[in-house]
Structure formats: C-alpha cells, structure tokens
Amino acid sequence: MSGSSADGRGFGAPIQLEEIVQAAEALRTGGLVVFPTETVYGLGASAFDATAVRRVFEAKGRPADNPLIVHLADISDLSRVTEHPPEVASLLFERFSPGPLTLVLPRSSRVPAAVSAGLPTVAVRIPSHPVARELIRLAGVPVAAPSANRSGRPSPTDLETARQDLGDRVAVYLDGGPCEVGLESTVVRIAAGAASVEVLREGAVTREMLSEVLGVTVDAAGGSSNPPVSAAESPGTRHAHYMPRARVIPFEGAFPGPEQDRATAPVALLRIGNAPEMEYLDIALLRRFGSVEEYARSLYRVFREADEEGCTRIYAELPPPRGIGRALRDRIFRASGLENDENFSI
Ligand code: TXA
Ligand code: MG
C-alpha cells in the first residue's frame, strides 16, 4: 500500500494505478486480494480458479456451505458467469449497477461449484467503487469475494480493519478509503419473472426502489406475500453474523433502561438525533447519528470501537423500517442474536 495521494485518475483513494495493476496480476495467478467496494471491503480471488476460491474460505474461516458473490466490472460480462439470465436481471442491473445490488442467477458451468457452495445458482454484483472496477477490469476475470472479515465478525468498512482481521493470510491489500455505504449489498433472488423477485438480504438498494422499477411489490423472501425460503436457498441465514464481542441490545423509541444495567460496566450507546443521554449508564462510547445513512455507514466501525473500549453492551436505537433503515435494523438484530423484528423484545 502506498501512502501517497491519488494519481489523478480519480480513484478517490490513496492509491496508485501501479498497485491495482499488481493486484490484478495477483488475482490472475491464483492470489488473494483485499479490495474496497462502496459497501464493505471484499476478499477477492479469481472466480474461475477453484483452488484460489478454496483459499478464500480458509482465510476467512468460512463454512464451505456459505456461497460467495461474484463481482464483475461490467454488465456485458454477465454471460461469462450465468446461463440464460432472466430478462428482469438485465432490467435491474441496468437500473442499479454499478452499485450495491446482488442478483442470484443460474450459474454457468464455467464457475466452479465451490464458489456457490454447490448451488445451481451464482450471486452476481457489479460494484461501483472505482478501485474495484479497475481491479476487476485489469484482472480480466470475474472476482469471487466475500466481505474481508474473519467469519462471524462485522464486515470491514476500512482497510486497517480488514488487515486486523486477516493479517498475513492475505498478501495484497488495496486502500480505497472508508466505504460509502457501510452495509453489504442487497441480495435479490429472481425465481420466475418479475413477479417473484425476493430480497434475501436487505441493503442500500431498497425494496421500495426495486418495487418502483418492477411495478410490483417486492418483499423479503419468506415475507407475508412470499413462500418460505429454505436455508439451502438462502445460505447466509444459516450462520451467525456481524457479532461484536459486546452484547448488542436494540431498542426503539423510549430507552429501555433495565434496572440491572445501571452503571455496572461501560456501555456504548448509538442514537439517532438528539434524544437525551441516559445518565445512570456508564457510557464509554456515545454516538449520535445525524442521518440513517450516516448510522449505516458507521455501524460496523462503531461495533469494533465498542469492543476496543471494553464495552459489555451496545445499546443501538433502531431506525424506522423504511429505505436503508430496513438493512440497518436487520444488521442490528442479527448482531444482537435476534433473527428479526418478530422475535424482538427487550
Ligand atoms: O456488499 C457485498 O455484498 C460485499 C462486497 C464485498 O461485495 N460482499 C459480501 O459477501 O457481503 P458475503 O460473502 O459476506 O455475503 C454474501 C451473501 C451471503 O449471505 C451468501 O449466503 C449470499 O450472499 N449468497 C451468495 N451466493 C448465493 C446464492 N447462490 N444463493 C443465495 N444466496 C447467496
Ligand atoms: Mg460477510
């Protein structure tokens, strides 16, 4: 990594083109590269190289039954990784790519089964971060990449965090500055045409945005208007996710302030806007977010800071369930060990 500033090519990051060229070469020859995207940092390998892909699972400590997302430089590369993608896939990619949208599509036989944990599908996304795009373009191969954290840890939204997690398990790190979105991409499954587009993971491309383009209501998989989704179809739901060491306690509206939490140990408090502090708590870390977007961008960073501060609990105010607020609620609930709003009670 070079500390010098941009080379004038507009990568928006402290990085030289030469570093991206070398990283692309590493990908082509079976190496692993940590690289920035607009959502979170990714741990990439050539999606056509089954051995390199296995190394990704090893470096992350990721269960082999949790598939990876394949990243493309351009929509025109879609035919390299999928077989007969439905028309609605092109419609959605034309509208939302490059950007934080992942589509689950029929997998081409060129993509090794290990990428998809043996599923007949492959998850595909076209990131918008200029460093990611240049890297994939120069590599000349699709790049399979999960988030660049050790399995079960919060996704890294800056390079140093990725480095702390993965260390010398990875040789090449590309710095693209802090991530703009801060939460992972929206994962969407398309079963049979526009009528069965379902969200498997909420993200910055919201249900509202998808619904508007498709002209139908888009729901979560297994949601009220959709049939239940099996663990095999949505493998990400099987595994523990986004867990800081501190216990995450979601709350909504009035602060719960359970009696037993009074000043026994330092806590972190994440709030939206200017609600009053809870003076009886020993607050080691207080963050007030001016917007839901800022909250989303900062969540994983703050989880890690709370751990560094030795906080035992993280009280996290829930945003309203609309727009990116849905993705943020989802990550807070998962980090708390609660599956979703339905199981939610303090
Ligand atoms: O924003 C992102 O998506 C980041 C950046 C690096 O692109 N990547 C990311 O990857 O979050 P990962 O591996 O941490 O999460 C991928 C999610 C998992 O929940 C996985 O189960 C799901 O996508 N997934 C991947 N392939 C799938 C498939 N064929 N069918 C269903 N779900 C799939
Ligand atoms: Mg991940």
Short mmCIF file of C-alpha atoms and ligand atoms in Angstrom, two decimals:
data_model
loop_
_atom_site.label_atom_id
_atom_site.label_comp_id
_atom_site.label_asym_id
_atom_site.label_seq_id
_atom_site.Cartn_x
_atom_site.Cartn_y
_atom_site.Cartn_z
CA MET A 1 0.00 0.00 0.00
CA SER A 2 1.31 3.45 -0.82
CA GLY A 3 0.70 6.39 1.44
CA SER A 4 0.88 8.89 -1.39
CA SER A 5 -2.21 10.52 -2.78
CA ALA A 6 -4.28 9.75 -5.85
CA ASP A 7 -2.53 9.62 -9.17
CA GLY A 8 -5.03 11.92 -10.79
CA ARG A 9 -7.05 9.11 -12.35
CA GLY A 10 -9.91 9.63 -9.97
CA PHE A 11 -9.79 6.55 -7.75
CA GLY A 12 -10.86 8.76 -4.88
CA ALA A 13 -8.37 6.93 -2.69
CA PRO A 14 -4.73 6.99 -1.58
CA ILE A 15 -3.67 4.54 -4.22
CA GLN A 16 -1.56 4.34 -7.38
CA LEU A 17 -2.62 2.67 -10.60
CA GLU A 18 0.53 0.54 -10.41
CA GLU A 19 -0.76 -1.08 -7.19
CA ILE A 20 -4.01 -2.03 -8.87
CA VAL A 21 -2.09 -3.48 -11.82
CA GLN A 22 -0.07 -5.67 -9.45
CA ALA A 23 -3.16 -6.73 -7.51
CA ALA A 24 -4.87 -7.69 -10.78
CA GLU A 25 -1.84 -9.82 -11.66
CA ALA A 26 -2.07 -11.49 -8.23
CA LEU A 27 -5.74 -12.38 -8.92
CA ARG A 28 -4.91 -13.80 -12.33
CA THR A 29 -2.23 -16.05 -10.83
CA GLY A 30 -4.33 -17.53 -8.01
CA GLY A 31 -3.62 -14.97 -5.28
CA LEU A 32 -5.99 -13.27 -2.84
CA VAL A 33 -6.57 -9.50 -2.75
CA VAL A 34 -8.39 -7.35 -0.21
CA PHE A 35 -10.06 -4.52 -2.09
CA PRO A 36 -12.52 -1.69 -1.42
CA THR A 37 -16.10 -1.59 -2.64
CA GLU A 38 -18.78 1.03 -1.98
CA THR A 39 -20.44 -1.32 0.55
CA VAL A 40 -17.66 -3.05 2.55
CA TYR A 41 -14.16 -4.35 1.80
CA GLY A 42 -14.00 -7.63 -0.12
CA LEU A 43 -11.57 -10.58 -0.06
CA GLY A 44 -11.20 -11.48 -3.73
CA ALA A 45 -9.99 -14.41 -5.80
CA SER A 46 -10.49 -15.35 -9.44
CA ALA A 47 -13.98 -16.85 -9.68
CA PHE A 48 -12.65 -19.23 -12.36
CA ASP A 49 -9.94 -20.66 -10.09
CA ALA A 50 -11.34 -23.30 -7.69
CA THR A 51 -8.07 -23.52 -5.73
CA ALA A 52 -7.93 -19.77 -5.16
CA VAL A 53 -11.58 -19.82 -4.11
CA ARG A 54 -10.84 -22.53 -1.55
CA ARG A 55 -8.12 -20.26 -0.14
CA VAL A 56 -10.73 -17.53 0.38
CA PHE A 57 -12.82 -19.88 2.52
CA GLU A 58 -9.70 -20.82 4.51
CA ALA A 59 -8.50 -17.24 5.04
CA LYS A 60 -11.94 -16.21 6.32
CA GLY A 61 -12.58 -19.36 8.32
CA ARG A 62 -15.85 -19.50 6.41
CA PRO A 63 -18.05 -22.62 6.37
CA ALA A 64 -17.89 -24.21 2.89
CA ASP A 65 -21.70 -24.20 2.65
CA ASN A 66 -21.94 -20.39 2.51
CA PRO A 67 -21.52 -19.25 -1.13
CA LEU A 68 -19.58 -16.23 -2.43
CA ILE A 69 -20.66 -13.28 -4.56
CA VAL A 70 -19.01 -12.96 -7.99
CA HIS A 71 -18.04 -9.39 -8.88
CA LEU A 72 -17.99 -8.15 -12.48
CA ALA A 73 -16.55 -4.97 -14.00
CA ASP A 74 -19.43 -4.51 -16.39
CA ILE A 75 -22.90 -5.81 -17.18
CA SER A 76 -21.59 -7.09 -20.53
CA ASP A 77 -19.64 -9.76 -18.56
CA LEU A 78 -22.84 -11.33 -17.23
CA SER A 79 -22.80 -14.11 -19.83
CA ARG A 80 -19.38 -15.25 -18.54
CA VAL A 81 -20.85 -16.40 -15.23
CA THR A 82 -24.56 -17.08 -15.78
CA GLU A 83 -26.65 -19.30 -18.05
CA HIS A 84 -29.75 -17.68 -19.61
CA PRO A 85 -30.33 -14.95 -17.03
CA PRO A 86 -33.98 -13.86 -16.87
CA GLU A 87 -34.83 -10.56 -18.57
CA VAL A 88 -35.62 -8.95 -15.26
CA ALA A 89 -31.95 -9.37 -14.28
CA SER A 90 -30.84 -7.06 -17.10
CA LEU A 91 -33.56 -4.60 -16.18
CA LEU A 92 -32.40 -4.46 -12.56
CA PHE A 93 -28.70 -4.30 -13.40
CA GLU A 94 -29.31 -1.56 -15.98
CA ARG A 95 -31.07 0.47 -13.33
CA PHE A 96 -28.93 -0.26 -10.25
CA SER A 97 -25.45 -1.14 -11.45
CA PRO A 98 -22.77 -0.40 -10.88
CA GLY A 99 -23.92 -0.36 -7.28
CA PRO A 100 -24.89 -2.31 -4.16
CA LEU A 101 -27.22 -4.86 -5.79
CA THR A 102 -26.50 -8.61 -5.95
CA LEU A 103 -28.68 -10.90 -8.07
CA VAL A 104 -28.88 -14.66 -7.60
CA LEU A 105 -28.93 -16.17 -11.10
CA PRO A 106 -28.45 -19.56 -12.81
CA ARG A 107 -24.75 -20.50 -12.56
CA SER A 108 -22.67 -21.09 -15.68
CA SER A 109 -20.62 -24.31 -15.71
CA ARG A 110 -17.51 -22.12 -16.08
CA VAL A 111 -17.95 -21.02 -12.46
CA PRO A 112 -16.64 -23.77 -10.12
CA ALA A 113 -19.27 -25.23 -7.79
CA ALA A 114 -17.13 -24.22 -4.77
CA VAL A 115 -17.92 -20.54 -5.45
CA SER A 116 -21.62 -21.24 -4.92
CA ALA A 117 -21.25 -23.92 -2.25
CA GLY A 118 -22.61 -26.40 -4.79
CA LEU A 119 -25.81 -24.48 -5.54
CA PRO A 120 -27.01 -24.32 -9.16
CA THR A 121 -27.10 -20.53 -8.80
CA VAL A 122 -24.46 -17.82 -8.60
CA ALA A 123 -24.75 -14.45 -6.86
CA VAL A 124 -23.51 -11.60 -9.09
CA ARG A 125 -22.79 -7.97 -8.45
CA ILE A 126 -21.14 -5.03 -10.25
CA PRO A 127 -19.54 -2.77 -7.62
CA SER A 128 -19.29 0.95 -8.24
CA HIS A 129 -16.10 1.76 -6.32
CA PRO A 130 -13.57 2.94 -8.94
CA VAL A 131 -10.74 0.84 -7.44
CA ALA A 132 -12.90 -2.31 -7.52
CA ARG A 133 -13.96 -1.70 -11.09
CA GLU A 134 -10.41 -1.06 -12.29
CA LEU A 135 -9.11 -4.10 -10.41
CA ILE A 136 -11.69 -6.46 -11.93
CA ARG A 137 -11.28 -4.94 -15.38
CA LEU A 138 -7.49 -5.32 -15.30
CA ALA A 139 -7.68 -8.85 -13.84
CA GLY A 140 -9.80 -9.87 -16.83
CA VAL A 141 -11.60 -12.48 -14.70
CA PRO A 142 -14.74 -12.30 -12.55
CA VAL A 143 -13.79 -11.91 -8.89
CA ALA A 144 -15.39 -14.07 -6.19
CA ALA A 145 -15.35 -12.09 -2.95
CA PRO A 146 -16.99 -12.28 0.44
CA SER A 147 -16.60 -9.43 2.93
CA ALA A 148 -12.98 -9.20 4.11
CA ASN A 149 -13.58 -10.16 7.76
CA ARG A 150 -12.95 -13.37 9.66
CA SER A 151 -16.20 -15.33 9.60
CA GLY A 152 -18.73 -14.09 12.18
CA ARG A 153 -17.05 -10.68 12.68
CA PRO A 154 -18.53 -7.39 11.46
CA SER A 155 -17.65 -6.55 7.83
CA PRO A 156 -14.69 -4.16 7.48
CA THR A 157 -15.52 -0.69 6.17
CA ASP A 158 -11.90 0.49 6.02
CA LEU A 159 -8.62 -1.15 5.07
CA GLU A 160 -7.00 -1.26 8.50
CA THR A 161 -9.91 -3.22 9.94
CA ALA A 162 -9.63 -5.80 7.16
CA ARG A 163 -5.92 -6.05 7.85
CA GLN A 164 -6.53 -6.56 11.58
CA ASP A 165 -8.87 -9.47 10.80
CA LEU A 166 -6.94 -11.18 8.01
CA GLY A 167 -3.31 -10.16 8.64
CA ASP A 168 -0.79 -12.13 6.62
CA ARG A 169 -3.37 -14.65 5.46
CA VAL A 170 -3.60 -12.23 2.52
CA ALA A 171 -0.60 -10.71 0.72
CA VAL A 172 -2.21 -7.86 -1.20
CA TYR A 173 -4.28 -5.05 0.30
CA LEU A 174 -5.71 -2.15 -1.73
CA ASP A 175 -6.74 1.02 0.09
CA GLY A 176 -9.84 2.74 -1.24
CA GLY A 177 -10.60 4.85 1.83
CA PRO A 178 -13.68 4.40 4.04
CA CYS A 179 -16.69 2.69 2.43
CA GLU A 180 -19.53 4.95 1.35
CA VAL A 181 -22.50 2.69 2.21
CA GLY A 182 -21.06 0.66 5.11
CA LEU A 183 -23.56 -2.24 4.90
CA GLU A 184 -23.36 -5.17 2.49
CA SER A 185 -25.22 -5.21 -0.83
CA THR A 186 -28.88 -6.09 -1.24
CA VAL A 187 -29.15 -9.76 -2.28
CA VAL A 188 -32.12 -10.50 -4.53
CA ARG A 189 -33.41 -13.82 -5.78
CA ILE A 190 -35.32 -13.97 -9.05
CA ALA A 191 -37.34 -17.17 -9.24
CA ALA A 192 -39.56 -16.90 -12.31
CA GLY A 193 -40.02 -13.45 -13.77
CA ALA A 194 -40.66 -10.06 -12.20
CA ALA A 195 -43.49 -11.36 -10.02
CA SER A 196 -41.15 -13.40 -7.85
CA VAL A 197 -38.32 -11.07 -7.05
CA GLU A 198 -37.45 -11.51 -3.39
CA VAL A 199 -34.96 -9.89 -1.08
CA LEU A 200 -32.69 -12.42 0.68
CA ARG A 201 -30.60 -9.70 2.36
CA GLU A 202 -31.61 -6.06 2.79
CA GLY A 203 -29.21 -3.35 1.61
CA ALA A 204 -28.91 0.13 0.12
CA VAL A 205 -30.94 -0.83 -2.95
CA THR A 206 -34.18 -0.89 -1.04
CA ARG A 207 -37.40 -2.82 -1.55
CA GLU A 208 -39.06 0.48 -2.40
CA MET A 209 -36.52 1.10 -5.19
CA LEU A 210 -36.94 -2.42 -6.58
CA SER A 211 -40.73 -2.19 -6.42
CA GLU A 212 -40.73 1.08 -8.31
CA VAL A 213 -38.69 -0.31 -11.21
CA LEU A 214 -40.59 -3.61 -11.41
CA GLY A 215 -44.08 -2.24 -10.85
CA VAL A 216 -44.80 -4.97 -8.29
CA THR A 217 -44.37 -5.09 -4.54
CA VAL A 218 -41.04 -6.62 -3.58
CA ASP A 219 -40.97 -8.38 -0.23
CA ALA A 220 -38.42 -10.20 1.86
CA ALA A 221 -38.04 -13.89 0.99
CA GLY A 222 -40.39 -15.78 3.26
CA GLY A 223 -42.24 -12.49 3.89
CA SER A 224 -46.01 -12.15 4.01
CA SER A 225 -46.57 -12.40 0.24
CA ASN A 226 -43.83 -14.96 -0.50
CA PRO A 227 -43.46 -18.68 0.15
CA PRO A 228 -40.97 -19.60 2.89
CA VAL A 229 -37.38 -19.70 1.71
CA SER A 230 -35.31 -22.75 2.62
CA ALA A 231 -31.91 -22.50 4.29
CA ALA A 232 -30.42 -24.07 1.15
CA GLU A 233 -31.74 -21.22 -0.98
CA SER A 234 -30.58 -18.52 1.41
CA PRO A 235 -27.46 -19.99 2.96
CA GLY A 236 -26.43 -16.71 4.59
CA THR A 237 -29.31 -17.05 7.04
CA ARG A 238 -27.89 -20.28 8.47
CA HIS A 239 -24.83 -18.71 10.01
CA ALA A 240 -24.11 -16.32 12.85
CA HIS A 241 -23.27 -12.89 11.51
CA TYR A 242 -21.96 -9.49 12.37
CA MET A 243 -21.24 -10.22 16.01
CA PRO A 244 -19.15 -7.82 18.07
CA ARG A 245 -17.94 -9.19 21.41
CA ALA A 246 -20.20 -6.81 23.34
CA ARG A 247 -23.85 -7.79 23.60
CA VAL A 248 -25.99 -5.71 21.22
CA ILE A 249 -29.30 -4.55 22.66
CA PRO A 250 -31.69 -2.99 20.14
CA PHE A 251 -34.26 -0.50 21.35
CA GLU A 252 -36.91 1.64 19.79
CA GLY A 253 -38.39 4.94 20.90
CA ALA A 254 -38.05 5.33 24.65
CA PHE A 255 -34.82 3.91 26.03
CA PRO A 256 -35.50 0.69 28.00
CA GLY A 257 -33.03 1.35 30.85
CA PRO A 258 -33.35 -2.04 32.54
CA GLU A 259 -32.63 -1.77 36.23
CA GLN A 260 -29.88 -4.40 36.22
CA ASP A 261 -27.81 -2.41 33.71
CA ARG A 262 -27.30 0.57 35.99
CA ALA A 263 -23.68 1.66 35.85
CA THR A 264 -22.32 -1.84 36.34
CA ALA A 265 -19.97 -1.74 33.35
CA PRO A 266 -19.13 0.61 30.50
CA VAL A 267 -21.58 0.55 27.61
CA ALA A 268 -21.89 2.06 24.14
CA LEU A 269 -24.97 4.00 23.13
CA LEU A 270 -25.94 4.58 19.50
CA ARG A 271 -28.64 7.17 18.97
CA ILE A 272 -30.35 8.90 16.08
CA GLY A 273 -30.58 12.67 16.54
CA ASN A 274 -30.67 14.49 19.86
CA ALA A 275 -32.52 12.29 22.32
CA PRO A 276 -31.27 12.84 25.90
CA GLU A 277 -28.48 10.69 27.36
CA MET A 278 -29.17 8.06 29.97
CA GLU A 279 -27.23 9.49 32.88
CA TYR A 280 -27.39 6.36 35.00
CA LEU A 281 -25.38 4.40 32.46
CA ASP A 282 -21.58 4.34 32.39
CA ILE A 283 -21.35 5.39 28.75
CA ALA A 284 -17.86 4.78 27.37
CA LEU A 285 -18.88 5.44 23.78
CA LEU A 286 -21.73 7.70 22.70
CA ARG A 287 -22.52 8.18 19.03
CA ARG A 288 -25.33 10.37 17.74
CA PHE A 289 -26.06 9.97 14.06
CA GLY A 290 -27.44 12.87 12.04
CA SER A 291 -28.99 10.55 9.46
CA VAL A 292 -29.83 6.90 8.94
CA GLU A 293 -27.24 6.82 6.12
CA GLU A 294 -24.50 8.00 8.48
CA TYR A 295 -25.60 5.40 11.03
CA ALA A 296 -25.43 2.66 8.37
CA ARG A 297 -22.00 3.82 7.22
CA SER A 298 -20.66 3.80 10.80
CA LEU A 299 -22.33 0.77 12.39
CA TYR A 300 -19.61 -1.86 11.94
CA ARG A 301 -16.82 0.61 12.78
CA VAL A 302 -18.62 1.54 16.00
CA PHE A 303 -19.18 -2.13 16.89
CA ARG A 304 -15.43 -2.63 16.76
CA GLU A 305 -14.72 0.60 18.65
CA ALA A 306 -17.08 -0.51 21.40
CA ASP A 307 -15.09 -3.75 21.70
CA GLU A 308 -11.82 -1.81 21.82
CA GLU A 309 -13.27 0.38 24.60
CA GLY A 310 -14.15 -2.73 26.60
CA CYS A 311 -17.90 -2.09 26.43
CA THR A 312 -20.00 -5.01 27.63
CA ARG A 313 -23.19 -3.83 25.94
CA ILE A 314 -24.07 -1.78 22.88
CA TYR A 315 -27.48 -0.15 23.08
CA ALA A 316 -28.49 0.50 19.47
CA GLU A 317 -31.50 2.63 18.61
CA LEU A 318 -33.48 1.15 15.72
CA PRO A 319 -34.29 3.42 12.76
CA PRO A 320 -37.79 3.31 11.22
CA PRO A 321 -38.25 0.27 8.92
CA ARG A 322 -38.10 2.03 5.55
CA GLY A 323 -35.41 2.70 2.95
CA ILE A 324 -31.93 1.74 4.18
CA GLY A 325 -33.42 1.70 7.69
CA ARG A 326 -34.56 -1.87 6.94
CA ALA A 327 -31.00 -3.03 6.22
CA LEU A 328 -29.73 -1.28 9.33
CA ARG A 329 -32.42 -2.87 11.52
CA ASP A 330 -31.59 -6.26 10.02
CA ARG A 331 -27.87 -5.94 10.87
CA ILE A 332 -28.58 -4.67 14.39
CA PHE A 333 -30.96 -7.57 15.03
CA ARG A 334 -28.51 -10.12 13.66
CA ALA A 335 -25.70 -8.66 15.76
CA SER A 336 -27.95 -8.97 18.81
CA GLY A 337 -28.59 -12.64 18.14
CA LEU A 338 -32.26 -11.94 17.44
CA GLU A 339 -33.32 -13.01 13.97
CA ASN A 340 -35.72 -10.21 13.12
CA ASP A 341 -38.38 -7.79 14.28
CA GLU A 342 -40.79 -10.61 15.12
CA ASN A 343 -38.54 -12.00 17.85
CA PHE A 344 -37.85 -8.55 19.14
CA SER A 345 -38.47 -7.78 22.74
CA ILE A 346 -36.26 -6.23 25.38
O1 TXA B 1 -21.64 -5.83 -0.43
C1 TXA B 1 -21.38 -7.01 -0.53
O2 TXA B 1 -22.17 -7.84 -0.99
C2 TXA B 1 -19.97 -7.47 -0.07
C3 TXA B 1 -18.94 -6.85 -1.02
C4 TXA B 1 -17.55 -7.36 -0.76
O3 TXA B 1 -19.33 -7.05 -2.35
N1 TXA B 1 -19.87 -8.90 -0.09
C5 TXA B 1 -20.49 -9.67 0.83
O4 TXA B 1 -20.22 -11.01 0.67
O5 TXA B 1 -21.18 -9.22 1.71
P1 TXA B 1 -20.55 -12.09 1.79
O6 TXA B 1 -19.94 -13.35 1.28
O7 TXA B 1 -20.09 -11.62 3.09
O8 TXA B 1 -22.11 -12.26 1.73
C6 TXA B 1 -22.71 -12.89 0.60
C7 TXA B 1 -24.12 -13.26 0.90
C8 TXA B 1 -24.22 -14.40 1.89
O9 TXA B 1 -25.31 -14.15 2.77
C9 TXA B 1 -24.48 -15.60 0.98
O10 TXA B 1 -25.17 -16.61 1.65
C10 TXA B 1 -25.33 -14.96 -0.11
O11 TXA B 1 -24.75 -13.68 -0.30
N2 TXA B 1 -25.22 -15.73 -1.36
C11 TXA B 1 -24.13 -15.89 -2.13
N3 TXA B 1 -24.38 -16.71 -3.18
C12 TXA B 1 -25.68 -17.08 -3.06
C13 TXA B 1 -26.55 -17.93 -3.82
N4 TXA B 1 -26.11 -18.56 -4.91
N5 TXA B 1 -27.83 -18.06 -3.41
C14 TXA B 1 -28.27 -17.41 -2.30
N6 TXA B 1 -27.50 -16.60 -1.52
C15 TXA B 1 -26.22 -16.44 -1.90
MG MG B 2 -19.90 -11.28 5.06
#
